[in-house]
Amino acid sequence: MNYYETLIDGATYDGFIVKELPLKSGDGRCRGRRIAIRQDIPTLKKKADALAEEIAHGKITVGDISDQTTPANRRQERLARLMAYEIRFPLMDIVHAFKAHCTNIYEMSEYLDVSEDTIKDAIDFYTQKYGVSTTVDNYIIQFEPYLQVHEFWMSPLK
């Protein structure tokens, strides 16, 4: 089962109805608990990206935010996109990719089954959210000047 199918199963479990449809614009739409994904998106990675964002919209968006000229709607769009990054590319995925000896975005994309664009955008988001670095479990993830992962151990105090 690929990640797109896994996301569909998770969305269905959460009460969403997901269908692929011939949308005229955009990669996805969410109205209430119904999600439509554009059926002619060329790769499963991109479909999974679109689905993650629409799941996030279904969970946190209130009302119709299609008019992106208002600050409130832009804020909701940004929050849904950020939640989608956390669904699609959580911090531990960076650790897993480094442990698998992935050395660039392309290798991370192939290993994690996430599009390169999503990885780049998510890393930018994490840099804005956490700054130069953050910790997750026993790892330090450094975002600048380039992406690195360091494992650390803490000995008990005596």
PDB file of N, CA and C in Angstrom, residues 9-76:
ATOM      1  N   ASP A   9      -7.095   5.808   3.647  1.00  0.00           N
ATOM      2  CA  ASP A   9      -7.624   4.957   4.723  1.00  0.00           C
ATOM      3  C   ASP A   9      -7.756   5.735   6.031  1.00  0.00           C
ATOM      4  N   GLY A  10      -6.730   6.526   6.359  1.00  0.00           N
ATOM      5  CA  GLY A  10      -6.778   7.326   7.581  1.00  0.00           C
ATOM      6  C   GLY A  10      -7.884   8.366   7.538  1.00  0.00           C
ATOM      7  N   ALA A  11      -8.049   9.002   6.379  1.00  0.00           N
ATOM      8  CA  ALA A  11      -9.107  10.006   6.224  1.00  0.00           C
ATOM      9  C   ALA A  11     -10.484   9.358   6.362  1.00  0.00           C
ATOM     10  N   THR A  12     -10.649   8.187   5.763  1.00  0.00           N
ATOM     11  CA  THR A  12     -11.917   7.469   5.860  1.00  0.00           C
ATOM     12  C   THR A  12     -12.204   7.099   7.314  1.00  0.00           C
ATOM     13  N   TYR A  13     -11.190   6.642   8.014  1.00  0.00           N
ATOM     14  CA  TYR A  13     -11.335   6.310   9.433  1.00  0.00           C
ATOM     15  C   TYR A  13     -11.759   7.539  10.238  1.00  0.00           C
ATOM     16  N   ASP A  14     -11.242   8.720   9.848  1.00  0.00           N
ATOM     17  CA  ASP A  14     -11.589   9.972  10.535  1.00  0.00           C
ATOM     18  C   ASP A  14     -12.940  10.537  10.096  1.00  0.00           C
ATOM     19  N   GLY A  15     -13.637   9.844   9.195  1.00  0.00           N
ATOM     20  CA  GLY A  15     -14.972  10.271   8.797  1.00  0.00           C
ATOM     21  C   GLY A  15     -15.044  11.078   7.517  1.00  0.00           C
ATOM     22  N   PHE A  16     -13.945  11.156   6.768  1.00  0.00           N
ATOM     23  CA  PHE A  16     -13.948  11.872   5.494  1.00  0.00           C
ATOM     24  C   PHE A  16     -14.344  10.925   4.366  1.00  0.00           C
ATOM     25  N   ILE A  17     -14.945  11.496   3.335  1.00  0.00           N
ATOM     26  CA  ILE A  17     -15.215  10.768   2.099  1.00  0.00           C
ATOM     27  C   ILE A  17     -14.283  11.359   1.052  1.00  0.00           C
ATOM     28  N   VAL A  18     -13.405  10.531   0.490  1.00  0.00           N
ATOM     29  CA  VAL A  18     -12.403  11.002  -0.469  1.00  0.00           C
ATOM     30  C   VAL A  18     -12.723  10.434  -1.843  1.00  0.00           C
ATOM     31  N   LYS A  19     -12.780  11.321  -2.837  1.00  0.00           N
ATOM     32  CA  LYS A  19     -13.016  10.899  -4.223  1.00  0.00           C
ATOM     33  C   LYS A  19     -12.065  11.630  -5.146  1.00  0.00           C
ATOM     34  N   GLU A  20     -11.672  10.962  -6.211  1.00  0.00           N
ATOM     35  CA  GLU A  20     -10.903  11.610  -7.267  1.00  0.00           C
ATOM     36  C   GLU A  20     -11.885  12.065  -8.338  1.00  0.00           C
ATOM     37  N   LEU A  21     -11.804  13.345  -8.693  1.00  0.00           N
ATOM     38  CA  LEU A  21     -12.738  13.936  -9.645  1.00  0.00           C
ATOM     39  C   LEU A  21     -11.988  14.806 -10.646  1.00  0.00           C
ATOM     40  N   PRO A  22     -12.606  15.121 -11.776  1.00  0.00           N
ATOM     41  CA  PRO A  22     -11.968  16.000 -12.770  1.00  0.00           C
ATOM     42  C   PRO A  22     -12.140  17.475 -12.403  1.00  0.00           C
ATOM     43  N   LEU A  23     -11.391  17.948 -11.425  1.00  0.00           N
ATOM     44  CA  LEU A  23     -11.486  19.345 -10.998  1.00  0.00           C
ATOM     45  C   LEU A  23     -10.929  20.262 -12.078  1.00  0.00           C
ATOM     46  N   LYS A  24     -11.557  21.415 -12.243  1.00  0.00           N
ATOM     47  CA  LYS A  24     -11.107  22.377 -13.258  1.00  0.00           C
ATOM     48  C   LYS A  24      -9.903  23.180 -12.797  1.00  0.00           C
ATOM     49  N   SER A  25      -9.820  23.457 -11.500  1.00  0.00           N
ATOM     50  CA  SER A  25      -8.679  24.223 -10.988  1.00  0.00           C
ATOM     51  C   SER A  25      -8.304  23.693  -9.614  1.00  0.00           C
ATOM     52  N   GLY A  26      -7.058  23.854  -9.273  1.00  0.00           N
ATOM     53  CA  GLY A  26      -6.580  23.393  -7.977  1.00  0.00           C
ATOM     54  C   GLY A  26      -6.429  21.883  -7.932  1.00  0.00           C
ATOM     55  N   ASP A  27      -5.673  21.418  -6.952  1.00  0.00           N
ATOM     56  CA  ASP A  27      -5.434  19.982  -6.822  1.00  0.00           C
ATOM     57  C   ASP A  27      -6.436  19.300  -5.905  1.00  0.00           C
ATOM     58  N   GLY A  28      -7.128  20.078  -5.086  1.00  0.00           N
ATOM     59  CA  GLY A  28      -8.080  19.471  -4.174  1.00  0.00           C
ATOM     60  C   GLY A  28      -9.099  20.469  -3.666  1.00  0.00           C
ATOM     61  N   ARG A  29     -10.186  19.934  -3.155  1.00  0.00           N
ATOM     62  CA  ARG A  29     -11.251  20.737  -2.560  1.00  0.00           C
ATOM     63  C   ARG A  29     -11.774  19.989  -1.347  1.00  0.00           C
ATOM     64  N   CYS A  30     -12.183  20.746  -0.346  1.00  0.00           N
ATOM     65  CA  CYS A  30     -12.777  20.148   0.843  1.00  0.00           C
ATOM     66  C   CYS A  30     -14.033  20.930   1.191  1.00  0.00           C
ATOM     67  N   ARG A  31     -15.111  20.212   1.383  1.00  0.00           N
ATOM     68  CA  ARG A  31     -16.362  20.828   1.831  1.00  0.00           C
ATOM     69  C   ARG A  31     -16.947  19.913   2.897  1.00  0.00           C
ATOM     70  N   GLY A  32     -16.885  20.411   4.112  1.00  0.00           N
ATOM     71  CA  GLY A  32     -17.338  19.582   5.229  1.00  0.00           C
ATOM     72  C   GLY A  32     -16.429  18.377   5.383  1.00  0.00           C
ATOM     73  N   ARG A  33     -17.013  17.192   5.297  1.00  0.00           N
ATOM     74  CA  ARG A  33     -16.248  15.942   5.432  1.00  0.00           C
ATOM     75  C   ARG A  33     -16.007  15.284   4.073  1.00  0.00           C
ATOM     76  N   ARG A  34     -16.273  16.031   2.976  1.00  0.00           N
ATOM     77  CA  ARG A  34     -16.054  15.488   1.632  1.00  0.00           C
ATOM     78  C   ARG A  34     -14.816  16.124   1.013  1.00  0.00           C
ATOM     79  N   ILE A  35     -13.921  15.288   0.509  1.00  0.00           N
ATOM     80  CA  ILE A  35     -12.683  15.755  -0.112  1.00  0.00           C
ATOM     81  C   ILE A  35     -12.648  15.271  -1.552  1.00  0.00           C
ATOM     82  N   ALA A  36     -12.351  16.204  -2.454  1.00  0.00           N
ATOM     83  CA  ALA A  36     -12.163  15.861  -3.866  1.00  0.00           C
ATOM     84  C   ALA A  36     -10.706  16.129  -4.226  1.00  0.00           C
ATOM     85  N   ILE A  37     -10.071  15.166  -4.871  1.00  0.00           N
ATOM     86  CA  ILE A  37      -8.697  15.291  -5.345  1.00  0.00           C
ATOM     87  C   ILE A  37      -8.739  15.229  -6.863  1.00  0.00           C
ATOM     88  N   ARG A  38      -8.010  16.148  -7.509  1.00  0.00           N
ATOM     89  CA  ARG A  38      -7.990  16.174  -8.980  1.00  0.00           C
ATOM     90  C   ARG A  38      -7.436  14.850  -9.494  1.00  0.00           C
ATOM     91  N   GLN A  39      -8.210  14.173 -10.322  1.00  0.00           N
ATOM     92  CA  GLN A  39      -7.855  12.822 -10.747  1.00  0.00           C
ATOM     93  C   GLN A  39      -6.661  12.756 -11.689  1.00  0.00           C
ATOM     94  N   ASP A  40      -6.342  13.852 -12.368  1.00  0.00           N
ATOM     95  CA  ASP A  40      -5.228  13.792 -13.323  1.00  0.00           C
ATOM     96  C   ASP A  40      -3.916  14.358 -12.767  1.00  0.00           C
ATOM     97  N   ILE A  41      -3.770  14.415 -11.445  1.00  0.00           N
ATOM     98  CA  ILE A  41      -2.477  14.770 -10.852  1.00  0.00           C
ATOM     99  C   ILE A  41      -1.512  13.659 -11.258  1.00  0.00           C
ATOM    100  N   PRO A  42      -0.336  14.022 -11.788  1.00  0.00           N
ATOM    101  CA  PRO A  42       0.516  13.019 -12.433  1.00  0.00           C
ATOM    102  C   PRO A  42       1.168  11.974 -11.525  1.00  0.00           C
ATOM    103  N   THR A  43       1.423  12.274 -10.253  1.00  0.00           N
ATOM    104  CA  THR A  43       2.115  11.292  -9.408  1.00  0.00           C
ATOM    105  C   THR A  43       1.350  11.063  -8.111  1.00  0.00           C
ATOM    106  N   LEU A  44       1.552   9.886  -7.545  1.00  0.00           N
ATOM    107  CA  LEU A  44       0.923   9.580  -6.259  1.00  0.00           C
ATOM    108  C   LEU A  44       1.477  10.462  -5.150  1.00  0.00           C
ATOM    109  N   LYS A  45       2.748  10.867  -5.260  1.00  0.00           N
ATOM    110  CA  LYS A  45       3.326  11.767  -4.261  1.00  0.00           C
ATOM    111  C   LYS A  45       2.569  13.085  -4.229  1.00  0.00           C
ATOM    112  N   LYS A  46       2.300  13.646  -5.415  1.00  0.00           N
ATOM    113  CA  LYS A  46       1.575  14.922  -5.485  1.00  0.00           C
ATOM    114  C   LYS A  46       0.124  14.753  -5.025  1.00  0.00           C
ATOM    115  N   LYS A  47      -0.485  13.605  -5.346  1.00  0.00           N
ATOM    116  CA  LYS A  47      -1.846  13.351  -4.865  1.00  0.00           C
ATOM    117  C   LYS A  47      -1.868  13.280  -3.341  1.00  0.00           C
ATOM    118  N   ALA A  48      -0.857  12.631  -2.764  1.00  0.00           N
ATOM    119  CA  ALA A  48      -0.779  12.542  -1.304  1.00  0.00           C
ATOM    120  C   ALA A  48      -0.573  13.923  -0.692  1.00  0.00           C
ATOM    121  N   ASP A  49       0.235  14.770  -1.348  1.00  0.00           N
ATOM    122  CA  ASP A  49       0.429  16.142  -0.867  1.00  0.00           C
ATOM    123  C   ASP A  49      -0.904  16.889  -0.838  1.00  0.00           C
ATOM    124  N   ALA A  50      -1.654  16.785  -1.940  1.00  0.00           N
ATOM    125  CA  ALA A  50      -2.947  17.474  -2.029  1.00  0.00           C
ATOM    126  C   ALA A  50      -3.921  16.927  -0.988  1.00  0.00           C
ATOM    127  N   LEU A  51      -3.939  15.613  -0.828  1.00  0.00           N
ATOM    128  CA  LEU A  51      -4.855  15.005   0.136  1.00  0.00           C
ATOM    129  C   LEU A  51      -4.516  15.423   1.566  1.00  0.00           C
ATOM    130  N   ALA A  52      -3.230  15.470   1.901  1.00  0.00           N
ATOM    131  CA  ALA A  52      -2.835  15.894   3.253  1.00  0.00           C
ATOM    132  C   ALA A  52      -3.324  17.307   3.533  1.00  0.00           C
ATOM    133  N   GLU A  53      -3.192  18.196   2.542  1.00  0.00           N
ATOM    134  CA  GLU A  53      -3.654  19.573   2.749  1.00  0.00           C
ATOM    135  C   GLU A  53      -5.169  19.626   2.904  1.00  0.00           C
ATOM    136  N   GLU A  54      -5.889  18.849   2.113  1.00  0.00           N
ATOM    137  CA  GLU A  54      -7.354  18.867   2.218  1.00  0.00           C
ATOM    138  C   GLU A  54      -7.830  18.245   3.534  1.00  0.00           C
ATOM    139  N   ILE A  55      -7.125  17.229   4.017  1.00  0.00           N
ATOM    140  CA  ILE A  55      -7.455  16.668   5.337  1.00  0.00           C
ATOM    141  C   ILE A  55      -7.273  17.747   6.403  1.00  0.00           C
ATOM    142  N   ALA A  56      -6.173  18.489   6.296  1.00  0.00           N
ATOM    143  CA  ALA A  56      -5.928  19.579   7.251  1.00  0.00           C
ATOM    144  C   ALA A  56      -7.038  20.620   7.173  1.00  0.00           C
ATOM    145  N   HIS A  57      -7.458  20.978   5.951  1.00  0.00           N
ATOM    146  CA  HIS A  57      -8.574  21.924   5.804  1.00  0.00           C
ATOM    147  C   HIS A  57      -9.827  21.372   6.475  1.00  0.00           C
ATOM    148  N   GLY A  58     -10.099  20.096   6.264  1.00  0.00           N
ATOM    149  CA  GLY A  58     -11.285  19.490   6.858  1.00  0.00           C
ATOM    150  C   GLY A  58     -11.265  19.502   8.374  1.00  0.00           C
ATOM    151  N   LYS A  59     -10.073  19.478   8.944  1.00  0.00           N
ATOM    152  CA  LYS A  59      -9.955  19.451  10.405  1.00  0.00           C
ATOM    153  C   LYS A  59      -9.965  20.836  11.031  1.00  0.00           C
ATOM    154  N   ILE A  60      -9.399  21.856  10.333  1.00  0.00           N
ATOM    155  CA  ILE A  60      -9.234  23.147  11.015  1.00  0.00           C
ATOM    156  C   ILE A  60      -9.862  24.348  10.322  1.00  0.00           C
ATOM    157  N   THR A  61     -10.259  24.226   9.070  1.00  0.00           N
ATOM    158  CA  THR A  61     -10.798  25.378   8.354  1.00  0.00           C
ATOM    159  C   THR A  61     -12.270  25.578   8.688  1.00  0.00           C
ATOM    160  N   VAL A  62     -12.649  26.840   8.862  1.00  0.00           N
ATOM    161  CA  VAL A  62     -14.037  27.185   9.155  1.00  0.00           C
ATOM    162  C   VAL A  62     -14.567  28.041   8.014  1.00  0.00           C
ATOM    163  N   GLY A  63     -15.644  27.593   7.373  1.00  0.00           N
ATOM    164  CA  GLY A  63     -16.271  28.379   6.314  1.00  0.00           C
ATOM    165  C   GLY A  63     -15.556  28.273   4.978  1.00  0.00           C
ATOM    166  N   ASP A  64     -15.990  29.107   4.045  1.00  0.00           N
ATOM    167  CA  ASP A  64     -15.435  29.152   2.693  1.00  0.00           C
ATOM    168  C   ASP A  64     -14.253  30.111   2.686  1.00  0.00           C
ATOM    169  N   ILE A  65     -13.063  29.595   2.392  1.00  0.00           N
ATOM    170  CA  ILE A  65     -11.870  30.454   2.386  1.00  0.00           C
ATOM    171  C   ILE A  65     -11.315  30.623   0.974  1.00  0.00           C
ATOM    172  N   SER A  66     -12.157  30.401  -0.037  1.00  0.00           N
ATOM    173  CA  SER A  66     -11.671  30.501  -1.419  1.00  0.00           C
ATOM    174  C   SER A  66     -11.252  31.924  -1.787  1.00  0.00           C
ATOM    175  N   ASP A  67     -11.808  32.927  -1.131  1.00  0.00           N
ATOM    176  CA  ASP A  67     -11.399  34.318  -1.365  1.00  0.00           C
ATOM    177  C   ASP A  67     -10.148  34.600  -0.535  1.00  0.00           C
ATOM    178  N   GLN A  68      -8.989  34.531  -1.172  1.00  0.00           N
ATOM    179  CA  GLN A  68      -7.716  34.686  -0.464  1.00  0.00           C
ATOM    180  C   GLN A  68      -7.282  36.146  -0.337  1.00  0.00           C
ATOM    181  N   THR A  69      -8.200  37.084  -0.585  1.00  0.00           N
ATOM    182  CA  THR A  69      -7.853  38.500  -0.417  1.00  0.00           C
ATOM    183  C   THR A  69      -8.029  38.962   1.026  1.00  0.00           C
ATOM    184  N   THR A  70      -8.722  38.169   1.841  1.00  0.00           N
ATOM    185  CA  THR A  70      -8.919  38.581   3.232  1.00  0.00           C
ATOM    186  C   THR A  70      -7.851  37.938   4.123  1.00  0.00           C
ATOM    187  N   PRO A  71      -7.334  38.692   5.090  1.00  0.00           N
ATOM    188  CA  PRO A  71      -6.296  38.153   5.982  1.00  0.00           C
ATOM    189  C   PRO A  71      -6.743  36.901   6.742  1.00  0.00           C
ATOM    190  N   ALA A  72      -7.988  36.857   7.165  1.00  0.00           N
ATOM    191  CA  ALA A  72      -8.476  35.695   7.922  1.00  0.00           C
ATOM    192  C   ALA A  72      -8.433  34.428   7.068  1.00  0.00           C
ATOM    193  N   ASN A  73      -8.827  34.546   5.799  1.00  0.00           N
ATOM    194  CA  ASN A  73      -8.805  33.388   4.905  1.00  0.00           C
ATOM    195  C   ASN A  73      -7.379  32.956   4.587  1.00  0.00           C
ATOM    196  N   ARG A  74      -6.486  33.930   4.382  1.00  0.00           N
ATOM    197  CA  ARG A  74      -5.079  33.598   4.118  1.00  0.00           C
ATOM    198  C   ARG A  74      -4.467  32.894   5.326  1.00  0.00           C
ATOM    199  N   ARG A  75      -4.847  33.340   6.517  1.00  0.00           N
ATOM    200  CA  ARG A  75      -4.328  32.719   7.740  1.00  0.00           C
ATOM    201  C   ARG A  75      -4.792  31.269   7.830  1.00  0.00           C
ATOM    202  N   GLN A  76      -6.074  31.011   7.555  1.00  0.00           N
ATOM    203  CA  GLN A  76      -6.579  29.637   7.599  1.00  0.00           C
ATOM    204  C   GLN A  76      -5.898  28.763   6.547  1.00  0.00           C
TER     205      GLN A  76
END
